[in-house]
Coordinates of C-alpha atoms in Angstrom, one line a residue:
M1 CA 221.7 92.1 154.4
P2 CA 223.2 88.8 155.7
V3 CA 221.4 87.8 158.9
T4 CA 223.8 87.5 161.7
K5 CA 223.2 87.3 165.4
H6 CA 223.9 91.0 166.0
G7 CA 222.2 92.0 162.9
A8 CA 219.0 90.2 163.9
E9 CA 219.1 91.7 167.3
L10 CA 219.5 95.2 165.8
C11 CA 216.5 94.7 163.5
A12 CA 214.4 93.6 166.4
L13 CA 215.4 96.6 168.4
L14 CA 214.6 99.0 165.5
V15 CA 211.1 97.4 165.1
N16 CA 210.6 97.6 168.9
D17 CA 211.4 101.3 169.0
L18 CA 209.1 102.2 166.1
Y19 CA 206.2 99.6 166.2
G20 CA 206.2 98.2 169.7
E21 CA 207.1 95.0 171.6
L22 CA 204.7 92.5 170.0
P23 CA 205.9 92.9 166.4
S24 CA 209.5 92.9 167.6
R25 CA 209.0 89.7 169.5
I26 CA 207.4 88.0 166.5
L27 CA 210.2 89.3 164.2
S28 CA 212.9 88.0 166.6
A29 CA 211.3 84.6 166.6
L30 CA 211.2 84.5 162.7
F31 CA 214.9 85.5 162.7
T32 CA 215.8 82.8 165.1
K33 CA 213.6 79.9 163.8
G34 CA 213.2 80.8 160.2
R35 CA 210.0 80.4 158.2
S36 CA 207.0 79.6 160.5
T37 CA 203.3 79.3 160.6
I38 CA 201.0 80.9 163.2
A39 CA 200.9 77.6 165.1
Q40 CA 204.7 77.4 165.2
L41 CA 205.0 81.1 166.2
A42 CA 202.5 80.5 169.1
Q43 CA 204.9 77.8 170.3
Y44 CA 208.0 79.9 169.9
T45 CA 206.7 83.1 171.5
S46 CA 204.1 81.8 174.0
V47 CA 201.7 84.4 172.5
T48 CA 198.1 83.4 171.6
P49 CA 197.1 83.2 167.9
R50 CA 194.8 86.3 168.3
Y51 CA 197.6 88.5 169.3
L52 CA 200.0 87.0 166.8
R53 CA 197.6 87.9 164.0
N54 CA 197.5 91.5 165.3
G55 CA 201.3 91.6 165.4
L56 CA 201.7 90.0 162.0
S57 CA 199.2 92.5 160.5
V58 CA 201.5 95.3 161.6
L59 CA 204.6 93.6 160.1
I60 CA 202.8 92.8 156.8
Q61 CA 201.6 96.4 156.6
Q62 CA 205.1 97.7 157.0
N63 CA 206.6 95.2 154.6
L64 CA 208.7 93.7 157.3
V65 CA 207.8 90.0 156.7
Y66 CA 207.2 87.9 153.6
H67 CA 204.2 85.5 153.6
S68 CA 203.0 82.9 151.1
T69 CA 200.1 80.4 151.2
D70 CA 200.6 76.8 150.1
S71 CA 198.0 75.9 147.5
D72 CA 197.7 72.3 148.8
S73 CA 197.6 72.7 152.6
K74 CA 196.2 76.3 152.5
S75 CA 198.5 77.2 155.4
T76 CA 200.3 80.5 155.4
S77 CA 204.0 80.7 156.4
Y78 CA 205.8 83.9 157.4
E79 CA 209.5 84.9 157.0
A80 CA 211.4 87.9 158.2
N81 CA 212.4 90.6 155.7
A82 CA 215.9 91.6 157.0
D83 CA 216.5 94.3 154.5
A84 CA 213.2 96.1 155.2
S85 CA 213.8 95.8 158.9
Y86 CA 217.2 97.4 158.7
N87 CA 216.1 100.2 156.4
I88 CA 214.2 101.7 159.4
V89 CA 217.5 103.2 160.5
R90 CA 217.7 105.0 157.1
F91 CA 214.3 106.7 157.2
G92 CA 215.8 110.1 158.0
K93 CA 218.6 109.9 155.4
I94 CA 216.1 108.9 152.7
L95 CA 213.8 111.7 153.5
E96 CA 216.7 114.2 153.4
V97 CA 217.9 113.0 150.0
I98 CA 214.4 112.9 148.5
E99 CA 213.8 116.5 149.6
S100 CA 217.1 117.8 148.3
Q101 CA 216.8 116.0 144.9
Y102 CA 213.0 116.2 144.2
G103 CA 211.3 118.7 146.5
T104 CA 209.3 119.1 149.7
A105 CA 206.1 117.7 148.3
E106 CA 207.9 114.5 147.3
R107 CA 209.4 114.2 150.8
D108 CA 205.9 114.7 152.3
L109 CA 204.5 111.9 150.3
V110 CA 207.4 109.5 150.9
Q111 CA 207.2 110.2 154.6
T112 CA 203.5 109.4 154.6
L113 CA 204.1 106.1 152.8
M114 CA 206.9 105.2 155.2
L115 CA 204.4 105.6 158.1
L116 CA 201.7 103.7 156.4
G117 CA 203.8 100.9 154.8
F118 CA 201.6 100.8 151.7
A119 CA 198.3 102.5 150.8
R120 CA 195.8 102.9 148.0
V121 CA 195.9 106.1 146.0
A122 CA 192.3 106.9 147.0
D123 CA 193.2 106.6 150.7
L124 CA 196.1 109.0 150.2
A125 CA 193.9 111.5 148.3
Q126 CA 191.4 111.4 151.2
A127 CA 194.2 112.0 153.7
F128 CA 195.8 114.9 151.9
Q129 CA 192.5 116.4 150.8
G130 CA 191.7 117.2 154.4
R131 CA 194.6 119.6 154.8
T132 CA 194.0 123.3 154.7
P133 CA 196.0 124.8 151.8
R134 CA 198.2 127.6 153.1
V135 CA 201.1 129.6 151.6
N136 CA 203.1 131.9 153.9
G137 CA 200.6 131.3 156.7
H138 CA 197.6 132.5 154.7
T139 CA 194.9 130.5 152.9
N140 CA 195.5 130.2 149.2
G141 CA 192.0 130.0 147.7
T142 CA 192.0 126.9 145.5
G143 CA 195.2 125.4 146.8
D144 CA 196.1 124.0 143.4
D145 CA 199.2 126.2 143.0
V146 CA 201.4 125.6 146.0
A147 CA 205.1 126.4 145.1
G148 CA 207.5 124.2 146.9
G149 CA 205.2 123.4 149.9
M150 CA 203.4 120.4 151.3
I151 CA 200.8 118.4 149.4
E152 CA 197.5 120.2 149.9
S153 CA 195.3 119.1 147.0
V154 CA 194.4 116.0 145.1
N155 CA 195.8 117.3 141.8
Q156 CA 199.1 118.1 143.4
L157 CA 199.1 114.6 145.0
N158 CA 198.6 112.9 141.6
D159 CA 201.3 115.0 140.0
T160 CA 203.8 114.3 142.8
L161 CA 203.0 110.6 142.9
A162 CA 203.4 110.4 139.1
R163 CA 206.8 112.0 139.4
L164 CA 208.0 109.6 142.1
I165 CA 206.6 106.6 140.2
Q166 CA 208.5 107.7 137.1
A167 CA 211.7 108.1 139.2
E168 CA 211.0 104.6 140.7
I169 CA 211.1 106.0 144.2
V170 CA 207.5 104.7 144.6
E171 CA 206.4 101.4 143.1
T172 CA 203.0 99.7 142.7
V173 CA 202.1 96.7 144.9
H174 CA 200.8 93.5 143.4
A175 CA 199.8 90.1 144.8
E176 CA 203.3 88.6 144.7
S177 CA 205.0 91.7 146.1
F178 CA 204.9 90.1 149.6
R179 CA 206.6 86.9 148.6
N180 CA 210.3 86.3 149.2
P181 CA 212.2 86.7 145.9
V182 CA 214.4 83.8 146.8
E183 CA 211.3 81.6 147.1
V184 CA 209.9 82.9 143.8
H185 CA 213.2 82.1 142.1
R186 CA 213.2 78.6 143.6
T187 CA 209.6 78.0 142.5
I188 CA 210.5 79.1 138.9
V189 CA 213.5 76.8 138.8
T190 CA 211.5 73.9 140.1
E191 CA 208.7 74.4 137.5
L192 CA 211.1 74.8 134.5
T193 CA 213.4 71.9 135.5
K194 CA 210.8 69.4 136.6
A195 CA 211.4 66.1 134.9
A196 CA 208.5 64.1 133.5
P197 CA 207.6 60.7 135.2
G198 CA 210.2 58.2 134.4
E199 CA 212.8 60.7 133.1
K200 CA 216.1 61.4 134.7
V201 CA 216.8 64.8 136.1
T202 CA 219.6 66.5 134.1
K203 CA 221.5 69.7 134.6
I204 CA 220.0 73.1 133.7
T205 CA 220.5 73.9 130.1
S206 CA 221.3 77.3 128.8
E207 CA 217.8 77.6 127.3
Q208 CA 216.3 76.8 130.7
E209 CA 218.6 79.4 132.4
A210 CA 217.3 82.0 129.9
Q211 CA 213.7 81.1 130.7
I212 CA 214.4 81.3 134.4
S213 CA 216.0 84.6 134.1
E214 CA 213.2 86.0 131.9
R215 CA 210.4 84.8 134.2
F216 CA 212.2 86.2 137.2
K217 CA 212.7 89.5 135.6
T218 CA 209.0 89.6 134.7
F219 CA 208.2 89.0 138.4
R220 CA 210.6 91.9 139.4
D221 CA 209.2 94.3 136.8
K222 CA 205.5 93.8 137.6
G223 CA 205.5 97.0 139.6
K224 CA 206.8 99.1 136.7
G225 CA 203.8 98.9 134.4
L226 CA 202.4 102.2 135.6
K227 CA 205.8 103.8 135.3
R228 CA 205.9 102.9 131.5
Q229 CA 202.5 104.3 131.0
L230 CA 203.5 107.6 132.7
D231 CA 206.7 107.8 130.7
Q232 CA 204.7 107.7 127.5
T233 CA 202.1 110.3 128.6
R234 CA 204.3 112.7 130.7
G235 CA 207.7 112.4 129.1
P236 CA 211.1 111.4 130.7
V237 CA 211.4 112.1 134.3
T238 CA 214.8 113.8 133.9
K239 CA 213.4 116.7 132.1
R240 CA 210.8 117.3 134.7
R241 CA 213.3 117.0 137.6
R242 CA 215.5 119.7 136.0
L243 CA 212.7 122.2 136.5
Q244 CA 212.9 121.8 140.2
N245 CA 216.6 122.0 140.9
G246 CA 215.8 120.5 144.2
H247 CA 214.0 123.6 145.5
G248 CA 210.4 123.2 144.9
Y249 CA 208.7 123.3 141.5
H250 CA 206.1 124.9 139.3
F251 CA 203.0 122.9 139.9
E252 CA 201.6 121.3 136.8
A253 CA 198.3 119.5 136.4
A254 CA 198.7 115.7 136.0
T255 CA 198.5 114.8 132.3
A256 CA 197.2 111.3 133.1
S257 CA 195.0 110.4 136.1
I258 CA 196.1 107.6 138.3
N259 CA 193.8 104.7 139.1
P260 CA 192.6 105.4 142.7
N261 CA 192.5 101.6 143.4
I262 CA 196.3 101.2 142.8
I263 CA 198.3 100.4 145.9
V264 CA 201.7 102.0 146.2
R265 CA 204.7 101.8 148.6
V266 CA 208.3 103.1 148.8
N267 CA 210.9 101.3 146.7
Y268 CA 213.9 101.2 149.1
E269 CA 216.2 99.7 146.5
K270 CA 216.0 102.8 144.4
C271 CA 216.3 105.0 147.6
I272 CA 219.6 103.2 148.4
V273 CA 220.8 104.2 144.8
E274 CA 220.1 107.8 145.7
L275 CA 221.9 107.4 149.0
R276 CA 224.9 105.9 147.1
N277 CA 224.9 108.9 144.7
Q278 CA 225.0 111.2 147.7
R279 CA 227.8 109.3 149.3
M280 CA 230.0 109.2 146.2
A281 CA 229.3 112.9 145.6
T282 CA 230.4 113.7 149.1
F283 CA 233.5 111.6 148.6
A284 CA 234.4 113.5 145.5
M285 CA 233.6 116.8 147.3
D286 CA 236.0 115.9 150.1
I287 CA 238.8 115.3 147.6
L288 CA 238.2 117.9 144.9
G289 CA 236.0 120.6 146.4
N290 CA 232.3 121.6 146.6
I291 CA 231.8 122.7 143.0
T292 CA 233.3 119.6 141.5
G293 CA 231.3 117.5 143.9
D294 CA 228.1 119.2 142.8
V295 CA 229.0 118.5 139.1
Y296 CA 229.7 114.9 140.0
R297 CA 226.3 114.6 141.7
V298 CA 224.5 115.7 138.6
I299 CA 226.5 113.2 136.5
L300 CA 225.5 110.4 138.9
D301 CA 221.8 111.4 138.8
L302 CA 221.9 111.3 135.0
L303 CA 223.6 107.9 134.8
T304 CA 221.5 106.2 137.5
A305 CA 218.1 107.4 136.2
S306 CA 217.4 103.9 134.9
V307 CA 219.4 101.9 137.5
P308 CA 216.9 100.0 139.8
R309 CA 219.4 98.8 142.4
C310 CA 223.0 99.2 143.5
R311 CA 224.1 95.6 143.1
S312 CA 223.1 93.0 140.5
D313 CA 220.9 90.1 141.4
P314 CA 223.1 86.9 141.6
R315 CA 220.1 84.7 140.9
V316 CA 219.6 85.9 137.4
D317 CA 223.0 87.8 136.8
E318 CA 221.3 91.0 135.9
D319 CA 223.7 93.4 134.2
I320 CA 222.8 96.7 135.9
S321 CA 226.3 98.3 135.7
T322 CA 226.3 101.8 134.2
G323 CA 229.7 101.2 132.5
Q324 CA 227.9 101.1 129.1
L325 CA 225.8 104.2 129.9
A326 CA 227.2 107.5 129.0
V327 CA 226.3 111.2 129.4
T328 CA 227.6 114.0 127.2
T329 CA 229.1 117.3 128.3
L330 CA 226.1 119.1 126.9
D331 CA 223.7 117.0 128.8
I332 CA 225.5 117.7 132.0
L333 CA 225.5 121.4 131.2
R334 CA 221.8 121.4 130.6
S335 CA 221.2 119.6 133.9
L336 CA 223.3 121.9 136.0
D337 CA 221.7 124.6 138.1
D338 CA 222.3 128.0 136.4
S339 CA 223.3 129.5 139.8
L340 CA 226.2 127.1 140.1
S341 CA 229.5 129.0 139.6
L342 CA 231.6 126.7 137.6
Q343 CA 234.5 129.2 137.4
H344 CA 235.2 128.5 141.1
G345 CA 236.8 125.5 142.5
I346 CA 239.6 125.4 140.0
G347 CA 243.1 126.3 141.1
K348 CA 244.7 129.2 139.3
A349 CA 247.9 131.2 139.3
P350 CA 249.1 134.3 137.4
K351 CA 250.4 133.4 133.9
E352 CA 253.8 135.1 134.5
K353 CA 254.5 132.9 137.5
I354 CA 254.2 129.6 135.6
D355 CA 257.0 128.1 133.6
A356 CA 255.0 126.1 131.0
E357 CA 257.9 123.9 130.0
S358 CA 258.9 123.0 133.5
A359 CA 255.3 122.4 134.5
E360 CA 254.8 120.1 131.6
R361 CA 258.0 118.2 132.4
V362 CA 257.2 117.6 136.0
R363 CA 253.4 117.1 135.6
P364 CA 252.7 113.7 137.2
Q365 CA 250.9 111.1 135.1
A366 CA 247.6 110.1 136.6
P367 CA 247.7 106.6 138.1
M368 CA 245.7 103.9 136.3
D369 CA 244.5 100.5 137.3
S370 CA 246.4 97.9 135.3
D371 CA 243.4 95.5 135.4
T372 CA 240.9 97.9 134.0
E373 CA 242.6 100.5 131.8
P374 CA 245.6 100.2 129.6
D375 CA 248.4 102.8 129.8
E376 CA 248.4 105.5 127.3
S377 CA 250.7 105.1 124.4
D378 CA 253.6 107.5 123.9
N379 CA 252.0 108.7 120.7
D380 CA 249.0 110.0 122.6
M381 CA 250.9 111.9 125.2
P382 CA 252.1 114.9 123.2
V383 CA 248.6 115.5 121.9
R384 CA 247.1 115.4 125.3
R385 CA 249.7 117.7 126.8
A386 CA 249.2 120.2 124.0
S387 CA 245.5 120.3 124.6
I388 CA 246.1 120.8 128.3
R389 CA 248.6 123.6 127.6
I390 CA 246.0 125.4 125.4
D391 CA 243.4 125.0 128.1
I392 CA 245.8 126.5 130.7
D393 CA 246.7 129.4 128.5
Q394 CA 243.1 130.1 127.9
E395 CA 242.2 130.0 131.5
L396 CA 245.2 132.2 132.5
G397 CA 244.3 134.7 129.8
D398 CA 240.7 134.8 130.9
S399 CA 241.6 135.3 134.6
E400 CA 243.5 138.5 134.3
D401 CA 242.5 141.0 136.8
D402 CA 242.7 144.1 134.6
V403 CA 240.2 144.7 131.8
A404 CA 241.9 144.5 128.4
E405 CA 241.5 147.4 126.0
T406 CA 239.8 147.0 122.7
N407 CA 242.2 146.1 119.9
G408 CA 240.7 146.3 116.5
D409 CA 237.8 143.8 116.1
R410 CA 238.8 141.9 119.2
E411 CA 236.2 142.0 121.9
T412 CA 237.1 143.5 125.3
K413 CA 238.0 140.9 128.0
V414 CA 236.0 140.8 131.1
K415 CA 237.0 139.9 134.6
F416 CA 236.9 136.2 135.5
E417 CA 234.5 136.9 138.3
D418 CA 232.0 138.6 136.0
G419 CA 228.6 137.0 136.3
G420 CA 227.8 137.4 132.5
M421 CA 229.4 134.3 131.2
S422 CA 229.0 132.9 127.7
R423 CA 227.9 129.4 127.0
D424 CA 231.3 128.4 125.5
R425 CA 233.1 129.8 128.6
R426 CA 230.7 127.8 130.8
I427 CA 231.3 124.6 128.8
E428 CA 235.1 125.2 129.1
H429 CA 234.9 125.6 132.9
L430 CA 232.7 122.5 133.1
R431 CA 235.4 120.5 131.1
Q432 CA 238.0 121.5 133.7
H433 CA 235.8 120.0 136.5
L434 CA 235.3 116.8 134.4
L435 CA 239.0 116.5 133.8
L436 CA 239.6 116.9 137.5
L437 CA 237.2 114.0 138.2
S438 CA 238.7 111.8 135.5
E439 CA 242.3 112.4 136.3
S440 CA 242.0 112.0 140.0
R441 CA 243.7 109.0 141.6
Y442 CA 240.2 107.7 142.5
R443 CA 239.1 107.8 138.9
F444 CA 235.6 109.2 139.6
L445 CA 234.9 109.6 135.9
R446 CA 236.0 108.1 132.6
Q447 CA 235.8 109.6 129.2
C448 CA 234.3 107.0 126.8
G449 CA 233.5 109.0 123.7
T450 CA 233.6 112.3 121.8
Q451 CA 230.0 113.1 121.0
G452 CA 228.4 116.1 122.6
R453 CA 231.7 117.8 123.5
G454 CA 232.7 114.5 125.1
Q455 CA 231.0 111.5 126.6
W456 CA 231.5 110.4 130.2
T457 CA 230.7 107.4 132.3
V458 CA 231.3 106.2 135.9
D459 CA 232.8 102.8 136.8
F460 CA 230.8 102.3 140.0
A461 CA 232.5 99.0 141.0
R462 CA 236.0 100.6 140.9
V463 CA 235.0 103.9 142.6
M464 CA 233.1 102.0 145.4
N465 CA 236.2 99.7 145.8
R466 CA 238.3 102.8 146.4
L467 CA 235.7 104.1 148.9
R468 CA 235.7 100.8 150.7
E469 CA 239.5 100.9 150.8
S470 CA 239.3 104.4 152.3
E471 CA 236.8 103.3 155.0
L472 CA 238.9 100.2 155.7
D473 CA 242.1 102.3 156.1
S474 CA 240.4 104.7 158.5
Y475 CA 239.1 101.7 160.6
I476 CA 242.6 100.2 160.8
E477 CA 244.3 103.4 161.6
Q478 CA 241.9 104.3 164.4
S479 CA 242.1 100.8 165.9
F480 CA 245.9 100.0 165.5
G481 CA 247.6 103.4 164.6
R482 CA 249.5 104.3 161.5
H483 CA 252.0 101.5 162.0
G484 CA 249.2 98.9 161.8
L485 CA 247.9 100.6 158.7
R486 CA 251.3 100.6 157.1
L487 CA 251.7 96.9 157.8
T488 CA 248.3 96.0 156.3
K489 CA 248.9 98.1 153.2
I490 CA 252.2 96.2 152.7
L491 CA 250.4 92.8 153.0
R492 CA 247.6 94.0 150.6
E493 CA 250.2 95.0 148.0
K494 CA 252.6 92.1 148.4
G495 CA 250.1 89.2 149.3
K496 CA 251.7 86.7 151.7
L497 CA 255.0 87.9 153.1
D498 CA 257.6 86.2 155.2
E499 CA 257.8 87.3 158.8
K500 CA 261.5 88.1 158.4
M501 CA 260.9 90.5 155.5
L502 CA 258.2 92.6 157.2
P503 CA 260.5 94.8 159.4
A504 CA 262.6 95.8 156.4
A505 CA 259.6 96.5 154.2
A506 CA 257.8 98.5 157.0
L507 CA 261.0 100.2 158.2
M508 CA 260.2 99.1 161.8
K509 CA 261.9 97.3 164.5
K510 CA 261.3 93.5 164.6
S511 CA 259.9 93.6 168.1
D512 CA 257.5 96.3 167.2
V513 CA 256.3 94.4 164.1
Q514 CA 255.8 91.3 166.1
L515 CA 253.7 93.1 168.8
K516 CA 251.6 94.9 166.2
M517 CA 251.0 91.8 164.0
T518 CA 250.0 89.8 167.1
A519 CA 247.5 92.4 168.2
M520 CA 245.9 92.6 164.7
Q521 CA 245.9 88.8 164.5
M522 CA 243.9 88.6 167.7
A523 CA 241.5 91.1 166.2
G524 CA 241.1 89.0 163.1
L525 CA 242.6 91.5 160.6
V526 CA 245.7 89.4 159.7
D527 CA 246.6 85.8 160.0
V528 CA 249.7 83.7 159.6
Q529 CA 250.4 80.5 157.6
E530 CA 253.1 78.1 158.9
V531 CA 255.1 76.2 156.2
P532 CA 257.5 73.7 157.8
K533 CA 260.7 72.9 156.0
D534 CA 260.8 69.3 157.2
N535 CA 258.8 66.9 159.3
S536 CA 260.3 68.0 162.6
R537 CA 258.1 71.1 162.5
L538 CA 260.4 73.0 164.8
A539 CA 260.0 76.8 165.0
N540 CA 263.5 77.4 163.6
R541 CA 262.7 75.1 160.7
T542 CA 259.4 76.8 159.9
L543 CA 258.5 79.7 157.6
F544 CA 255.8 82.1 158.9
F545 CA 253.9 83.9 156.1
W546 CA 251.6 86.8 157.2
F547 CA 248.7 87.7 154.9
F548 CA 245.7 90.0 154.9
D549 CA 242.3 88.5 154.1
R550 CA 240.1 91.5 153.0
E551 CA 236.8 89.6 152.7
R552 CA 237.1 88.1 156.2
T553 CA 238.2 91.5 157.6
E554 CA 235.1 93.3 156.0
A555 CA 232.9 90.5 157.4
R556 CA 234.3 91.1 160.9
I557 CA 234.0 94.8 160.5
M558 CA 230.3 94.4 159.5
D559 CA 229.6 92.3 162.6
D560 CA 231.3 94.9 164.8
I561 CA 229.3 97.6 163.1
Y562 CA 226.0 95.8 163.8
K563 CA 227.1 95.2 167.4
G564 CA 227.9 98.9 167.8
M565 CA 224.6 100.0 166.3
M566 CA 222.8 97.6 168.6
R567 CA 224.5 99.0 171.7
C568 CA 223.7 102.5 170.6
Q569 CA 220.1 101.6 170.3
Q570 CA 220.0 99.8 173.7
T571 CA 221.7 102.8 175.4
L572 CA 219.1 105.1 173.8
Q573 CA 216.3 103.0 175.1
V574 CA 217.8 103.0 178.6
E575 CA 218.2 106.7 178.5
R576 CA 214.6 107.1 177.4
H577 CA 213.4 104.9 180.2
R578 CA 215.4 106.8 182.8
E579 CA 213.9 110.1 181.7
R580 CA 210.4 108.7 180.9
N581 CA 208.6 111.0 183.3
I582 CA 210.1 114.1 181.7
L583 CA 209.6 112.9 178.2
S584 CA 205.9 112.0 178.8
F585 CA 205.4 115.4 180.2
V586 CA 207.0 117.1 177.2
E587 CA 204.8 115.1 174.9
R588 CA 201.7 116.9 176.2
K589 CA 200.0 119.2 173.7
D590 CA 200.0 122.1 176.2
V591 CA 203.8 121.7 176.7
K592 CA 205.1 121.3 173.2
G593 CA 206.9 124.3 172.0
K594 CA 206.8 126.0 175.5
E595 CA 209.1 123.7 177.4
E596 CA 211.3 126.4 178.8
E597 CA 208.4 128.4 180.0
V598 CA 206.4 125.5 181.6
M599 CA 209.2 123.4 183.0
T600 CA 211.3 124.2 186.1
A601 CA 215.0 125.0 185.6
E602 CA 216.1 121.6 187.0
H603 CA 213.8 119.5 184.8
Y604 CA 214.5 121.7 181.8
N605 CA 218.3 121.2 182.2
K606 CA 217.8 117.4 182.6
Y607 CA 215.6 117.4 179.4
N608 CA 218.4 119.3 177.5
R609 CA 221.1 116.9 178.7
H610 CA 218.9 114.0 177.5
L611 CA 218.6 115.6 174.1
E612 CA 222.3 116.1 173.8
A613 CA 223.0 112.5 174.7
Q614 CA 220.3 111.4 172.2
D615 CA 221.9 113.5 169.5
K616 CA 225.3 111.9 170.1
L617 CA 223.9 108.4 170.1
L618 CA 221.9 108.9 166.9
G619 CA 224.9 110.6 165.3
Q620 CA 227.0 107.6 166.1
L621 CA 224.3 105.3 164.8
M622 CA 224.1 107.2 161.5
R623 CA 227.9 107.2 161.1
L624 CA 228.0 103.4 161.7
D625 CA 225.2 103.0 159.1
D626 CA 227.3 105.0 156.6
M627 CA 230.1 102.4 157.1
A628 CA 227.7 99.5 156.8
A629 CA 226.2 100.8 153.6
V630 CA 229.7 101.2 152.0
F631 CA 230.7 97.7 152.9
Q632 CA 227.4 95.9 152.3
D633 CA 224.9 97.8 150.2
Y634 CA 226.7 100.2 147.8

């Protein structure tokens, strides 16, 4: 995340809420002053070096700061990790998506690593080994066969950890994991472009750029050595995830033991990829329905199995777009949960009520982006319509309510709602959902081949651009009403537009347009460019062109989001301080779970009101984080 004033204050508040005042104070000084040594931090914070080392140890343990030691002076400098500090607000979301996609045991392990920052495998085994294995409230003998529960044995820990490492949710830690990637890249560039004594420094050649990119990728992939070993011994992770369906799993013994001295931590870049998949699936679900959204989520999981992060690294121009990756219809079918009813979620009507010729004549052509996909030729249209008519006839024939009688060798038709569905019927229903995704105006899916009953891919950049536009439109409409949204859409479509042309284009009065545009200009959404006709620069001899700068608007929205999140966090701290006596009483072990019985009616009502206010503040905080992720991370 780009470090702004409000963003740095928000990160300091999040660290203060979770780890205390001393780490927050040190982190705030690092945000303000930049890279610093302990001596400099003692001057900035007025804290003794002894306490600074204690606070820095907490920040290093939680991966909230980068640190590096100079080989010449042997002095260590520290730098704030803004992304890791901000990710604190997403802990709950990450745990939810891990549990839904992988299982309860994986969520348990990720939660433990979030609390510890990083840990050795042996320490994790010792921590989990002390648990009493229970299933349904009763002790389970060996504890090695726990279905869908918490981690309760070393073997289960190894198997769960191996699954998460293969999925890149967990990564191994090496000596350079605590260095800033920007600093590492700068060091590599300096080493490879260093001129010999007496030689003149020249521009970086293409060979040097390739070497820089290769060395930096080697640095980034150091934590994936164990993943490659596990892929060879255990097989691809996608096959093992399909056994779980997000609801527990059949425990299997680890096929390869993990070195107990290996240090692991959570890979938040991959976790953000999972959050993006969930956000895109929810977006498709809101547009096309629950069943189609579930199908889209499976497609996203298959396509992003090998995608390490949402956005490419500009330092080495890594190509991580999944536009070249494709998944077949058969692969999607194999990955779908068998309990998912694909026949639902597709609109139907009785065959006798549809005029096929009229429906085909008025059927709208799905919009396409002129800069990404060419229009279909006229020669392709009849073929496509014919195939669609066949699909419609088949669907209507299969959805008849009455059971057809046997006619010769023809098999008897069954009801559409019948649970016994053949594989071909299931594939055909799946194709209907895939066509809904591909023909939507948001272009969630794109067909890119014919193998395996059709190959499909997702253009993430285009879909996320549409999602950002949707969030931007919601923000403008809530702030300036539908008229403000109409004016900004016109400016986005036309570019710069003369002030005299806006009322006619927006079908609004000139006075209303001027008031609305002035209000949006003061908020920073739109701006005006003055073009004088002559040197007199009189108002009546000047053209005023209004325009909408999307990048600047998104930057201002991000600053407003950070400011809103910061105020939510501050209000939450004030509320907790106001009710500190009641909260400290509730935290007692003899009170937890029996608040209504132990507390008086007055204090119990105050405690409930505090919980309601806290839920509202945290809900607003999560909603603002969703917007921030759409504009900044996804």
